[in-house]
Amino acid sequence: MPKGYVYFAMAFSVGVELLNLRLRARLARRAAPVKLRRQLPGEGPFDGTAP
């Protein structure tokens, strides 16, 4: 198999991954933040009330 084919495949995959990174970063900036409820007194992750 010629080296050119391998190098082209590697360069193509790097290009696709760069596009994916840019797209995901753009979508993450545009997405609304997750709204969490206020933690109540006496409720916490280590007191046995968390699911």
PDB file of C-alpha atoms in Angstrom:
ATOM      1  CA  MET A   1       0.000   0.000   0.000  1.00  0.00           C
ATOM      2  CA  PRO A   2       1.525   3.364  -0.981  1.00  0.00           C
ATOM      3  CA  LYS A   3       2.440   5.723   1.848  1.00  0.00           C
ATOM      4  CA  GLY A   4       0.419   8.514   0.237  1.00  0.00           C
ATOM      5  CA  TYR A   5      -2.841   6.671   0.886  1.00  0.00           C
ATOM      6  CA  VAL A   6      -1.990   6.218   4.555  1.00  0.00           C
ATOM      7  CA  TYR A   7      -0.928   9.845   4.974  1.00  0.00           C
ATOM      8  CA  PHE A   8      -4.077  11.057   3.221  1.00  0.00           C
ATOM      9  CA  ALA A   9      -6.266   8.915   5.488  1.00  0.00           C
ATOM     10  CA  MET A  10      -4.525  10.236   8.602  1.00  0.00           C
ATOM     11  CA  ALA A  11      -4.763  13.855   7.445  1.00  0.00           C
ATOM     12  CA  PHE A  12      -8.431  13.380   6.544  1.00  0.00           C
ATOM     13  CA  SER A  13      -9.261  11.952   9.972  1.00  0.00           C
ATOM     14  CA  VAL A  14      -7.415  14.807  11.713  1.00  0.00           C
ATOM     15  CA  GLY A  15      -9.389  17.298   9.607  1.00  0.00           C
ATOM     16  CA  VAL A  16     -12.698  15.647  10.489  1.00  0.00           C
ATOM     17  CA  GLU A  17     -11.801  15.635  14.192  1.00  0.00           C
ATOM     18  CA  LEU A  18     -10.921  19.340  14.061  1.00  0.00           C
ATOM     19  CA  LEU A  19     -14.296  20.061  12.483  1.00  0.00           C
ATOM     20  CA  ASN A  20     -16.018  18.013  15.211  1.00  0.00           C
ATOM     21  CA  LEU A  21     -14.176  19.924  17.937  1.00  0.00           C
ATOM     22  CA  ARG A  22     -15.171  23.285  16.451  1.00  0.00           C
ATOM     23  CA  LEU A  23     -18.784  22.202  16.015  1.00  0.00           C
ATOM     24  CA  ARG A  24     -19.081  20.873  19.572  1.00  0.00           C
ATOM     25  CA  ALA A  25     -17.491  24.021  21.016  1.00  0.00           C
ATOM     26  CA  ARG A  26     -19.911  26.190  19.058  1.00  0.00           C
ATOM     27  CA  LEU A  27     -22.906  24.124  20.203  1.00  0.00           C
ATOM     28  CA  ALA A  28     -21.725  24.166  23.825  1.00  0.00           C
ATOM     29  CA  ARG A  29     -21.496  27.971  23.805  1.00  0.00           C
ATOM     30  CA  ARG A  30     -24.998  28.285  22.410  1.00  0.00           C
ATOM     31  CA  ALA A  31     -26.641  25.723  24.724  1.00  0.00           C
ATOM     32  CA  ALA A  32     -28.576  26.977  27.728  1.00  0.00           C
ATOM     33  CA  PRO A  33     -26.998  26.169  31.095  1.00  0.00           C
ATOM     34  CA  VAL A  34     -28.525  23.402  33.148  1.00  0.00           C
ATOM     35  CA  LYS A  35     -30.699  24.751  35.959  1.00  0.00           C
ATOM     36  CA  LEU A  36     -30.194  22.852  39.196  1.00  0.00           C
ATOM     37  CA  ARG A  37     -32.470  23.060  42.191  1.00  0.00           C
ATOM     38  CA  ARG A  38     -31.270  24.630  45.401  1.00  0.00           C
ATOM     39  CA  GLN A  39     -29.774  22.250  47.961  1.00  0.00           C
ATOM     40  CA  LEU A  40     -31.908  22.042  51.087  1.00  0.00           C
ATOM     41  CA  PRO A  41     -30.461  22.106  54.609  1.00  0.00           C
ATOM     42  CA  GLY A  42     -29.599  18.628  55.808  1.00  0.00           C
ATOM     43  CA  GLU A  43     -29.547  17.242  52.278  1.00  0.00           C
ATOM     44  CA  GLY A  44     -26.294  16.201  50.724  1.00  0.00           C
ATOM     45  CA  PRO A  45     -24.551  13.550  48.692  1.00  0.00           C
ATOM     46  CA  PHE A  46     -23.184  11.723  51.747  1.00  0.00           C
ATOM     47  CA  ASP A  47     -26.085  11.719  54.192  1.00  0.00           C
ATOM     48  CA  GLY A  48     -28.011   8.873  52.587  1.00  0.00           C
ATOM     49  CA  THR A  49     -30.814  10.945  51.032  1.00  0.00           C
ATOM     50  CA  ALA A  50     -29.302  11.025  47.548  1.00  0.00           C
ATOM     51  CA  PRO A  51     -30.580   8.329  45.154  1.00  0.00           C
TER      52      PRO A  51
END
